[in-house]
Coordinates of C-alpha atoms in Angstrom, one line a residue:
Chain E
X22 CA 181.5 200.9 228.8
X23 CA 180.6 197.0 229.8
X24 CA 176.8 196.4 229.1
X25 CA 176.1 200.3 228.0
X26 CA 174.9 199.5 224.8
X27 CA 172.1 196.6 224.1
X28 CA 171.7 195.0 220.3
X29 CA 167.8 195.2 219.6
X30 CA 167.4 194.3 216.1
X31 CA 169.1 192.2 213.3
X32 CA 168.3 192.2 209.9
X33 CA 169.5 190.6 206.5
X34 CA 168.4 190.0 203.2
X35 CA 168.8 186.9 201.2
X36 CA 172.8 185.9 199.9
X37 CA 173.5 185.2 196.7
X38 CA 175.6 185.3 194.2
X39 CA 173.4 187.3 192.2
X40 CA 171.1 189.8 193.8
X41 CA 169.7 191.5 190.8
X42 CA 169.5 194.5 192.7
X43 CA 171.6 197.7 194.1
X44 CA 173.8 197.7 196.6
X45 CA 171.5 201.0 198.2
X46 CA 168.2 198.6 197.9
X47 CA 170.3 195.9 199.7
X48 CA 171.5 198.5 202.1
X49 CA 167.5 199.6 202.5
X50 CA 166.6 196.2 203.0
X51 CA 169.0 195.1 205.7
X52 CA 168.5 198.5 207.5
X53 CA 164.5 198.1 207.5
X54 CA 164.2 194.5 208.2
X55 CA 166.5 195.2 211.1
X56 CA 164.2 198.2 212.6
X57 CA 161.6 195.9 212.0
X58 CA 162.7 192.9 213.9
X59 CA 163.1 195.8 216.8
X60 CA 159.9 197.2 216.2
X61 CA 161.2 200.6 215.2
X62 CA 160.6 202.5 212.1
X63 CA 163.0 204.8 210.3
X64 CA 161.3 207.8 212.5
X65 CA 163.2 206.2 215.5
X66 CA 166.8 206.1 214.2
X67 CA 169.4 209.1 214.8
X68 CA 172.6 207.4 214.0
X69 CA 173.8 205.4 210.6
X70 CA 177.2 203.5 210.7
X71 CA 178.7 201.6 208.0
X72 CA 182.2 200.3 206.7
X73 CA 183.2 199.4 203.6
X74 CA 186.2 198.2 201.2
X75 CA 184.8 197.9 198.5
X76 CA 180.9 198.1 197.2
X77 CA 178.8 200.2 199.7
X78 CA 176.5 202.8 199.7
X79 CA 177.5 205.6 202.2
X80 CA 175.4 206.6 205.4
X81 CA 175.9 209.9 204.4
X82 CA 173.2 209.2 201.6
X83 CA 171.0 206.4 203.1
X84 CA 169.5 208.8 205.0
X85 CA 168.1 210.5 202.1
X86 CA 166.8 207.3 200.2
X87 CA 165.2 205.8 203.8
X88 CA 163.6 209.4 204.3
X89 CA 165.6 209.6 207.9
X90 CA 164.2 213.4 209.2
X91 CA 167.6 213.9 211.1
X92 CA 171.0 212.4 211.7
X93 CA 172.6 212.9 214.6
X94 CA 175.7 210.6 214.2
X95 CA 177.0 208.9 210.8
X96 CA 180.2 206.7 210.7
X97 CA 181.8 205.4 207.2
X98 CA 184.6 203.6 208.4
X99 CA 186.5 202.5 205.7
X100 CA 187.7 198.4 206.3
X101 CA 186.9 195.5 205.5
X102 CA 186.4 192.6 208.6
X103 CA 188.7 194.3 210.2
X104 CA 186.3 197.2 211.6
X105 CA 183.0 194.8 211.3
X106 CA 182.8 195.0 215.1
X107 CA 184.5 198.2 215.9
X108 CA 181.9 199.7 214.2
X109 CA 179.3 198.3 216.3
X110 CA 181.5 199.5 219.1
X111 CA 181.6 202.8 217.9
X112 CA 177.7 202.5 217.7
X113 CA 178.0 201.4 221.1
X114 CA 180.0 204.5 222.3
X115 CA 177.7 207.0 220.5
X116 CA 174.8 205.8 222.2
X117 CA 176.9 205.8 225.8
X118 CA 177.7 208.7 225.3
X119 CA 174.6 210.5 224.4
X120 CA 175.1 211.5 220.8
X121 CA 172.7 209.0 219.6
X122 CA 169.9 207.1 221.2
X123 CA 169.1 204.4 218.2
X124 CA 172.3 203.6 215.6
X125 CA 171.4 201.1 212.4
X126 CA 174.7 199.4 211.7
X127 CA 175.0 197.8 208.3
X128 CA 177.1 196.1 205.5
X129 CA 175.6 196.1 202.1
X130 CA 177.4 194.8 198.8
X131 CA 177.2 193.2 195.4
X132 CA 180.4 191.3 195.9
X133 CA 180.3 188.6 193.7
X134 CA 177.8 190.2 190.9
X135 CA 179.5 193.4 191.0
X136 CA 182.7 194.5 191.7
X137 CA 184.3 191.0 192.9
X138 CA 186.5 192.0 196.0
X139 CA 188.7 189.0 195.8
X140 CA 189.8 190.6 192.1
X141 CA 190.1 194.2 192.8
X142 CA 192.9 196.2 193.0
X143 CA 193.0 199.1 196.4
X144 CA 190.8 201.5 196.0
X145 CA 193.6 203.8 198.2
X146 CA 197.0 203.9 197.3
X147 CA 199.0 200.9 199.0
X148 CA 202.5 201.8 199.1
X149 CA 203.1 197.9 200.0
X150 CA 202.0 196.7 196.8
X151 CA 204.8 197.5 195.0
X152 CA 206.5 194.6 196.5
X153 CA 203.9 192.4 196.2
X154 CA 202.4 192.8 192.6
X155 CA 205.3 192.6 190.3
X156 CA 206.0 188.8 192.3
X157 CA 202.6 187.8 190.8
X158 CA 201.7 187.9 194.7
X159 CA 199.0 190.2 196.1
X160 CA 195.8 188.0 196.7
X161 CA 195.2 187.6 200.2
X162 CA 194.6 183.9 199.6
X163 CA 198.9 183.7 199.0
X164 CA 199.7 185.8 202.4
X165 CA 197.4 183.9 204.4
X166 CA 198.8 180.5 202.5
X167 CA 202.5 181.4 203.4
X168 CA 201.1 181.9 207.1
X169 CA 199.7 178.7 207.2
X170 CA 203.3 176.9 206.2
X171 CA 204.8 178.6 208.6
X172 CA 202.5 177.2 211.2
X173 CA 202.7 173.8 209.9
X174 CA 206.5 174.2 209.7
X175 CA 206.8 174.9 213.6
X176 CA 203.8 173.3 215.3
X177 CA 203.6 170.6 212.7
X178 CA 199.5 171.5 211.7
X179 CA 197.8 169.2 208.9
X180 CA 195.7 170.3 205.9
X181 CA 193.8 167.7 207.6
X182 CA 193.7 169.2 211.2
X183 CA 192.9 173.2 209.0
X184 CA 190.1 171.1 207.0
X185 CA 188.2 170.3 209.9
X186 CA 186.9 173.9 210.3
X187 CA 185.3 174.1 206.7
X188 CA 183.7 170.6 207.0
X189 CA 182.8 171.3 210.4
X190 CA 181.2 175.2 209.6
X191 CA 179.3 173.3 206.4
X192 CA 177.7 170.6 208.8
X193 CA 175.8 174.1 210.5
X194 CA 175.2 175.8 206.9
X195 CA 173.2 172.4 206.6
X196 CA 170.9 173.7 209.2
X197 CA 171.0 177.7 208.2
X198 CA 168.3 179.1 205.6
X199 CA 170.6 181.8 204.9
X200 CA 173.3 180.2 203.6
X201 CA 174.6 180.2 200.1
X202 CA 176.2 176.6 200.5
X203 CA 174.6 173.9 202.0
X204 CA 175.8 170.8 200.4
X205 CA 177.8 169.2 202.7
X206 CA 181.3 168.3 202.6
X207 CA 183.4 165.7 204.2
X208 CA 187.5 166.0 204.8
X209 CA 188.3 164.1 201.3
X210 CA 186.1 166.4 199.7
X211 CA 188.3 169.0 201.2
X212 CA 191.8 167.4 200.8
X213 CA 190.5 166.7 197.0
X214 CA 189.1 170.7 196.6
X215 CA 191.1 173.1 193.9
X216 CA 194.5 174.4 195.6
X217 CA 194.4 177.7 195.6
X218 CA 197.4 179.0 197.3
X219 CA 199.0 175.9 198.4
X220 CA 198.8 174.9 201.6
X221 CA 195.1 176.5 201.0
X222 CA 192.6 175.0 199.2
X223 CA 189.4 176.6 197.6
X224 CA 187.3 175.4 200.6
X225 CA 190.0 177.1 202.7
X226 CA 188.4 180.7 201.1
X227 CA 185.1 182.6 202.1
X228 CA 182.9 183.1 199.4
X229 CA 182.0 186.0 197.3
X230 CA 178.2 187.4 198.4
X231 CA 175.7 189.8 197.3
X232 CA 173.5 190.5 200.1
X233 CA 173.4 192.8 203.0
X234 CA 173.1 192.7 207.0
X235 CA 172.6 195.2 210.0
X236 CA 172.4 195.3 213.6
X237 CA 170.0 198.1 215.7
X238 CA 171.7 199.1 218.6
X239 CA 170.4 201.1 221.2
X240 CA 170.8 202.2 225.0
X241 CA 170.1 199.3 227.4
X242 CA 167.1 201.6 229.0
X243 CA 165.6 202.2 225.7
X244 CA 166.0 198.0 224.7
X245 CA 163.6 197.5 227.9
X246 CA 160.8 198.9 226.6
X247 CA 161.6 196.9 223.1
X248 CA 159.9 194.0 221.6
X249 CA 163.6 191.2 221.1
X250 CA 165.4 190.5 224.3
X251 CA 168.4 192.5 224.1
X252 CA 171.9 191.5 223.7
X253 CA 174.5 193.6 226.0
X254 CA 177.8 194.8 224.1
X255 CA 179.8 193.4 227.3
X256 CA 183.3 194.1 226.3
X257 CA 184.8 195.8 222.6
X258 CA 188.5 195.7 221.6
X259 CA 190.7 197.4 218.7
X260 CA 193.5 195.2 217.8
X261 CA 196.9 196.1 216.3
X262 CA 198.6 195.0 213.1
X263 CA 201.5 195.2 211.2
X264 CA 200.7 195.8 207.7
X265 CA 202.2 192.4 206.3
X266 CA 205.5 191.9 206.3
X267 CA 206.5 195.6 207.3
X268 CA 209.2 196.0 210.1
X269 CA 209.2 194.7 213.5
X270 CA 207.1 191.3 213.3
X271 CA 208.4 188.1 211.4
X272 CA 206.5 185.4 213.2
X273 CA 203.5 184.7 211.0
X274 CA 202.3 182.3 213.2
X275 CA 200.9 185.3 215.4
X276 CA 198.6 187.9 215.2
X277 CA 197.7 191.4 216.9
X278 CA 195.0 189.5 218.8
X279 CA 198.1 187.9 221.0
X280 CA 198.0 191.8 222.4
X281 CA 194.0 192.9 222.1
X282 CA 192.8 189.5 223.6
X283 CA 194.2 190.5 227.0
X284 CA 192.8 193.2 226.7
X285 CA 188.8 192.3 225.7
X286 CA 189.0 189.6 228.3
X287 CA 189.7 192.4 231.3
X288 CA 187.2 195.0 229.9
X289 CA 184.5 192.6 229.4
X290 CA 185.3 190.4 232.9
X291 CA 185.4 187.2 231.8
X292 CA 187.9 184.8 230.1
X293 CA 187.5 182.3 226.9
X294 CA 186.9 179.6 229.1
X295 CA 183.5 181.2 229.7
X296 CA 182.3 181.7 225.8
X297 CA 179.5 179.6 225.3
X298 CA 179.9 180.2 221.4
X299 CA 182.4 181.8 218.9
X300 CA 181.8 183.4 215.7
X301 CA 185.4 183.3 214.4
X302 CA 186.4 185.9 211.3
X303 CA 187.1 183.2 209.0
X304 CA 187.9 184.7 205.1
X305 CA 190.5 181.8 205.4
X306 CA 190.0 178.8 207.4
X307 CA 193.2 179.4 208.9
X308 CA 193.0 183.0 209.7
X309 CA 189.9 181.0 212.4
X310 CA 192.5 178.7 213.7
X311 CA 195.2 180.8 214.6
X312 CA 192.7 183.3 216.3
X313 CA 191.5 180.1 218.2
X314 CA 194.8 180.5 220.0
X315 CA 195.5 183.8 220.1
X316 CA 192.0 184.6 222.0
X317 CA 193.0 182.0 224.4
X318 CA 190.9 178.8 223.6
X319 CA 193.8 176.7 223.2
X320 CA 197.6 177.3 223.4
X321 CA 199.9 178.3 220.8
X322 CA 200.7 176.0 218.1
X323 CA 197.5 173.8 219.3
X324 CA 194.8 175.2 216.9
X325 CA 195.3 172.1 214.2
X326 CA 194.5 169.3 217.3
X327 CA 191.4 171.4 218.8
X328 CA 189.8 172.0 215.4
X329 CA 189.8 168.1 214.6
X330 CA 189.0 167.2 217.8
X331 CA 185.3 168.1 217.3
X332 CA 185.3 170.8 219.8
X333 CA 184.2 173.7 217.7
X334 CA 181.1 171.6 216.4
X335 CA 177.7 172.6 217.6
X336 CA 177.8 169.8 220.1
X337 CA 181.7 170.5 220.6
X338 CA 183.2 172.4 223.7
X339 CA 183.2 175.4 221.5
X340 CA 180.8 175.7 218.7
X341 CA 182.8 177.9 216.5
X342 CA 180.2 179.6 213.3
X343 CA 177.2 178.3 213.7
X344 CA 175.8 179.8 210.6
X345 CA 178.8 178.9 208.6
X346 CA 180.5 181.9 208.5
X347 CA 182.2 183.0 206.0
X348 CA 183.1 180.1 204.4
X349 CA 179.5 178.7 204.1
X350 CA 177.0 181.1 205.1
X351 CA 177.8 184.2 203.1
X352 CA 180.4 187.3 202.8
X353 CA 179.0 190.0 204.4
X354 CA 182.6 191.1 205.8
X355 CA 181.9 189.8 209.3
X356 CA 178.9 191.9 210.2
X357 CA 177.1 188.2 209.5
X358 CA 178.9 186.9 212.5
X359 CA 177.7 189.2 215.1
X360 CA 173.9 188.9 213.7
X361 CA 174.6 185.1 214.3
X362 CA 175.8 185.5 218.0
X363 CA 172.8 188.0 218.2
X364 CA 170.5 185.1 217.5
X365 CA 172.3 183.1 219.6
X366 CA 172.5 184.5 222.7
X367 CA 168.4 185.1 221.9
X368 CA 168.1 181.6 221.6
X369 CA 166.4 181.9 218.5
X370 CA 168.4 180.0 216.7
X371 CA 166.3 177.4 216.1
X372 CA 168.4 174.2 215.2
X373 CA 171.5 175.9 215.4
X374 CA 171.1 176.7 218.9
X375 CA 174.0 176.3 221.3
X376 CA 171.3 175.1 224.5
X377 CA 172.0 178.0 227.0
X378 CA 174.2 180.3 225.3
X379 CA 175.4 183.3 227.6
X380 CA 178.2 184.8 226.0
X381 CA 179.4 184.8 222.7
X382 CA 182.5 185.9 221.3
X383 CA 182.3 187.4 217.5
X384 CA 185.4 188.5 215.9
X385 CA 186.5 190.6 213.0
X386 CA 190.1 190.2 211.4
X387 CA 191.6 191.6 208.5
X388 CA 191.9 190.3 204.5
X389 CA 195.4 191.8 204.7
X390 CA 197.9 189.2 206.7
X391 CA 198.7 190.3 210.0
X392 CA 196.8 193.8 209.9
X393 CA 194.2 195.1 212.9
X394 CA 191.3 193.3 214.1
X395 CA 187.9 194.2 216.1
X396 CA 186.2 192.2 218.6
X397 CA 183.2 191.9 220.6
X398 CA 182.2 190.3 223.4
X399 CA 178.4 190.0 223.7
X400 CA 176.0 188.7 226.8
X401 CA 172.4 187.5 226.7
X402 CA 170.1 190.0 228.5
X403 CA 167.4 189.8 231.1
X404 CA 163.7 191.1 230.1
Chain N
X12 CA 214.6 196.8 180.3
X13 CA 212.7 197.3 183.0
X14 CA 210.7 200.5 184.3
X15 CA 211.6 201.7 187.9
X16 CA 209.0 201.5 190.0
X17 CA 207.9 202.9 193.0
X18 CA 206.9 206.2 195.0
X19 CA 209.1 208.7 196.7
X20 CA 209.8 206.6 199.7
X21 CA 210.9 203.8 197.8
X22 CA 212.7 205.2 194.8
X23 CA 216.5 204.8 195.4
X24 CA 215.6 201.0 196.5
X25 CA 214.1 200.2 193.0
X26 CA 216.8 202.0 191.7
X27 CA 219.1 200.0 192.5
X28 CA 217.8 196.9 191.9
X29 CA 217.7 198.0 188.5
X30 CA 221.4 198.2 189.2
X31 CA 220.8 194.8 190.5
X32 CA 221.4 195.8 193.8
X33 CA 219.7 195.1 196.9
X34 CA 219.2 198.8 199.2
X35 CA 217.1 199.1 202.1
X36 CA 217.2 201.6 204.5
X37 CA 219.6 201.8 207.9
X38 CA 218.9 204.5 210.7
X39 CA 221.4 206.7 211.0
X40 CA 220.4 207.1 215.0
X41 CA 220.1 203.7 216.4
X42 CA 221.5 201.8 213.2
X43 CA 218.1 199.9 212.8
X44 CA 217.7 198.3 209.5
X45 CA 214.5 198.3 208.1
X46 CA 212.0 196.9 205.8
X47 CA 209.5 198.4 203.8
X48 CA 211.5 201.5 203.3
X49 CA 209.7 204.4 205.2
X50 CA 211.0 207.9 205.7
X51 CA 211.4 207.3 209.5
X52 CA 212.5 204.5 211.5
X53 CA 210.2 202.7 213.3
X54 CA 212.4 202.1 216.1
X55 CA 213.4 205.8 217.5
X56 CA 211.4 207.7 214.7
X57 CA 214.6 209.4 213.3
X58 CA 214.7 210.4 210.2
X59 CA 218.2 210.0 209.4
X60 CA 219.0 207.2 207.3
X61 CA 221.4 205.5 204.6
X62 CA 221.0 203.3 201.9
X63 CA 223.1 200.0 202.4
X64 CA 224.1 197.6 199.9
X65 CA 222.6 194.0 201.9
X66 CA 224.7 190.8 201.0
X67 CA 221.8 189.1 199.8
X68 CA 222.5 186.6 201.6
X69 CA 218.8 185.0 203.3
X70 CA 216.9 181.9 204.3
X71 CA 213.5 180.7 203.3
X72 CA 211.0 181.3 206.0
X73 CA 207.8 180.3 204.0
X74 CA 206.3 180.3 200.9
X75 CA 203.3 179.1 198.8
X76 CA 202.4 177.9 195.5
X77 CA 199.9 180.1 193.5
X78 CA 197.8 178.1 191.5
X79 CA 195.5 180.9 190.8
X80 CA 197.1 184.3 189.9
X81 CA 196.2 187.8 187.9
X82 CA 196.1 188.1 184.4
X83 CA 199.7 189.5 184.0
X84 CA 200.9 186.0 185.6
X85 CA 198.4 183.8 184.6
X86 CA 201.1 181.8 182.3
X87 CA 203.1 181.5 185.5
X88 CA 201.2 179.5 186.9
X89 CA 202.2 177.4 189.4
X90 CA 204.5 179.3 190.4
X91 CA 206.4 179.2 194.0
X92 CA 206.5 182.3 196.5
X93 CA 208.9 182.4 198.8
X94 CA 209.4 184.7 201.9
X95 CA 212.6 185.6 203.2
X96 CA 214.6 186.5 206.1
X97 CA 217.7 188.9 205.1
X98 CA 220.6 187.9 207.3
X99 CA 220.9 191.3 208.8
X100 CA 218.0 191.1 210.8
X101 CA 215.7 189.4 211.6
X102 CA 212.3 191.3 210.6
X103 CA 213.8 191.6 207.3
X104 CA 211.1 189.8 205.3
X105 CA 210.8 189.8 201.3
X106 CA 208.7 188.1 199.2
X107 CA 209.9 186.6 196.0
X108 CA 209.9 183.7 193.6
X109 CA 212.3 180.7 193.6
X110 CA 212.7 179.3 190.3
X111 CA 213.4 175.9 189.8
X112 CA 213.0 174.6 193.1
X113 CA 210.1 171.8 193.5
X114 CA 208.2 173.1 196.6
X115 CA 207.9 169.2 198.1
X116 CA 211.7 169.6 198.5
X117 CA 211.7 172.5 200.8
X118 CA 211.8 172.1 204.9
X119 CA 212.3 175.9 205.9
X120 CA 215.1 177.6 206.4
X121 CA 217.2 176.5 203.4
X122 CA 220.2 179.4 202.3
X123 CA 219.3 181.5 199.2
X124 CA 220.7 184.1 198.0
X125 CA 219.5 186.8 195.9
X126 CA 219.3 187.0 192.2
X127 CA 217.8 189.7 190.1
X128 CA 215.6 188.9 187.2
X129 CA 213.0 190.5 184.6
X130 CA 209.3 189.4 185.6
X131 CA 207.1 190.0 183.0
X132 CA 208.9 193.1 182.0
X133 CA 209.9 194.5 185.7
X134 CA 213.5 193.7 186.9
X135 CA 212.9 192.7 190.2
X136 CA 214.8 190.8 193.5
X137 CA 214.4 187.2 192.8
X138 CA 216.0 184.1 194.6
X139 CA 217.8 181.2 194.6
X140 CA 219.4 178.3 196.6
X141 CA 223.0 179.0 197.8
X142 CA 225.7 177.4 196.5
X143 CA 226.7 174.1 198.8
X144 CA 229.9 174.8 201.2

């Protein structure tokens, strides 16, 4: 599957914390300014895919508000970061295979006007939660907190080694129109920031965002006759997880990735050493570092010394979110990461730009500790 | 006193920690232990199992202090969580609070042991440091 699927288009509208409109006009905005940026109209498109946890509007009914004549694949995969690049991949695969030639993948929501995500209970039963919720513990913000303990317990990490990656992914929200925070913050700002879930502060957690995102993906032979250079999906990787604290795994200090990395590294031919920029799935600042070593960029246990060392700022060894991510640019549940290495790879990423970026690496990872992960690895195309 | 919680799966444990006792699951087959009680073990997916009484004896693996917290524990707060390891076995993690312990004092892997107490109207497995010696 390496390089049989090209990224034509990405599209966005503004994030906020108020959008003052649907989450279907979002998900109409995203989806045309996308087509647009690939200079296709809604005529062109035979495949919708989508994910959602939360607020979303189904591409079972977008096609009927765009005015879509026919639909030849549809994908509502339901996850949060966790499937934000498998479900590019799966775009990827459908137009491979044949079953679509042009797939619009998008994430829409009113998460912080709406229904706020980082309040709400499942929307499908979770037969964990019953040993969670009557502890007073279920926010995602107290799993990923007891994980970050355990990694300062054995490798000795610092709150001021974790808040390098917020002050550092602030510096490039500076420089990002897009982002909902630009103020930026230095590392007493951080140490001095609301605790949340102790060892994590409130700069630790992503935001809350209303706004919306997509990503027009297309066979490589179509994206030749297309206005953007295209960016090749070069590798693609489903990660495992273990549902918390459930049976078999007790070392928080590692995640599934330590099993798909492998993997995405032999499908895609290349190794991290060769990443010329990482968007990192960062709801928690943590949950970045300890994919930092699980995806090979540094070794175990060494996530807290290469985050301060300045190697994932823009002029680092590894810019790491170069929008902002999470954190800083907005909550779009990851698709936000691969529009960034999109423009990156481009080079249209005006002063943002990592000078000659090849390859990027954009990641997706679960809000739940521990659980499954997506991956892409994506390469710069020729005209 | 408290309401037993729970689905199908996970009945008898909740039942008996309203007896204040601390169940979980051992395969009949390979004599697995696990936790979150399923209806088949994750190790040779046999579905014969007992419920065993555990010793409650454990040692602190993690934990966190929530500052911020839902509505039902909003007085709580801060409160500490701790995660556990059961001596059993070692992938025998529970979550739980640790009352009157200040969270600077803890290292990792101090002895608790278990304790059960009424949280905002649930009984529930709750910890606390082992006696010395």
């Amino acid at each position: 599957m390496r390089n049989a699927a090209a990224i034509v288009g990405v599209g966005y509208t503004p994030y906020s914390k108020e959008s003052g409109v649907t989450t279907m006009t979002l998900a109409a905005r995203a989806i045309l300014a996308a087509l647009d940026d690939a200079g296709l109209t809604v005529a062109d498109v035979d495949g919708l895919a989508a994910f959602s946890i939360s607020d979303s509007t189904s591409p079972m009914m977008m096609p009927r508000v765009l005015g879509m004549p026919d639909l030849t694949y549809f994908l509502h995969q339901f996850g949060g970061g966790s499937v934000s690049h498998s479900v590019v991949a799966e775009a990827s695969m459908a137009v491979a295979s044949g079953a679509a030639e042009v797939v619009v993948c998008y994430r829409a929501l009113n998460d912080r006007s709406g229904v706020r995500f980082g309040q709400q209970r499942p929307n499908m039963p979770d037969p964990e939660a019953q040993f969670l919720v009557p502890h007073g513990c279920f926010s995602p913000a107290q799993q990923f907190a007891m994980a970050a303990r355990a990694h300062m317990l054995r490798f000795g990490t610092t709150s001021e080694q974790l808040g390098a990656i917020p002050v550092t992914q602030r510096a490039n929200a500076v420089l990002n129109e897009r982002a909902v925070m630009r103020e930026p913050i230095t590392i007493e700002d951080y140490l001095s920031s609301p605790m949340i879930a102790d060892p994590l502060h409130r700069l630790d957690c992503c935001l809350e965002t209303d706004g919306g995102c997509a990503v027009v993906v297309t066979t490589p032979e179509r994206a030749r006759s297309l206005r953007q250079l295209p960016v090749l999906v070069r590798g693609a990787v489903w990660g495992p997880g273990h549902n918390r604290f459930c049976a078999g795994w007790e070392d928080l200090t590692e995640t599934g990735v330590k099993y798909s990395a492998p993997r995405l590294w032999r499908t895609a031919g290349v190794g991290p050493e060769e990443i010329d920029v990482a968007e990192i799935y960062d709801a928690f600042s943590f949950g970045a570092l300890v994919q930092l070593e699980d995806y090979g960029f540094c070794a175990k246990g060494e996530g807290g010394p290469f985050v301060a060392s300045g190697a994932i700022a823009r002029d680092g060894s590894l810019p790491v979110n170069t929008h902002g991510g999470l954190l800083s640019e907005g909550y779009i549940h990851g698709l936000n990461h691969v529009c960034e290495a999109v423009v990156q790879l481009r080079g249209d990423a005006g002063e943002r730009q990592v000078a000659g970026a090849e390859l990027a690496l954009s990641t997706g990872e679960s809000g739940l500790l521990g659980a499954h992960t997506s991956a892409l690895v994506l390469e710069r195309g020729a005209r | 006193m408290s309401g037993v919680i729970g689905d199908l799966d996970t009945r008898a444990h909740w039942e008996g920690v309203a007896e204040h006792k601390l169940l979980v699951q051992r395969c009949s087959d390979c004599g697995r232990y696990r936790w979150q009680p399923r209806a088949l073990c994750y190790a040779c997916q046999s579905w014969n199992f007992t419920w065993e009484e555990m010793s409650g004896r454990a040692t602190v693996y993690t934990w966190t202090v929530a500052h911020r917290a839902m509505p039902t524990f909003a007085e709580d707060v801060p409160f500490l969580l701790v995660m556990v390891q059961l001596a059993e076995q070692d992938d025998l993690m529970m979550i739980g609070r640790l009352p009157g312990v200040d969270p600077e004092t803890l290292r990792g892997g101090e002895a608790v042991t278990v304790e059960f107490v009424e949280l905002h109207g649930v009984t529930v497995p709750s910890w606390r440091l082992a006696e010395a010696g």
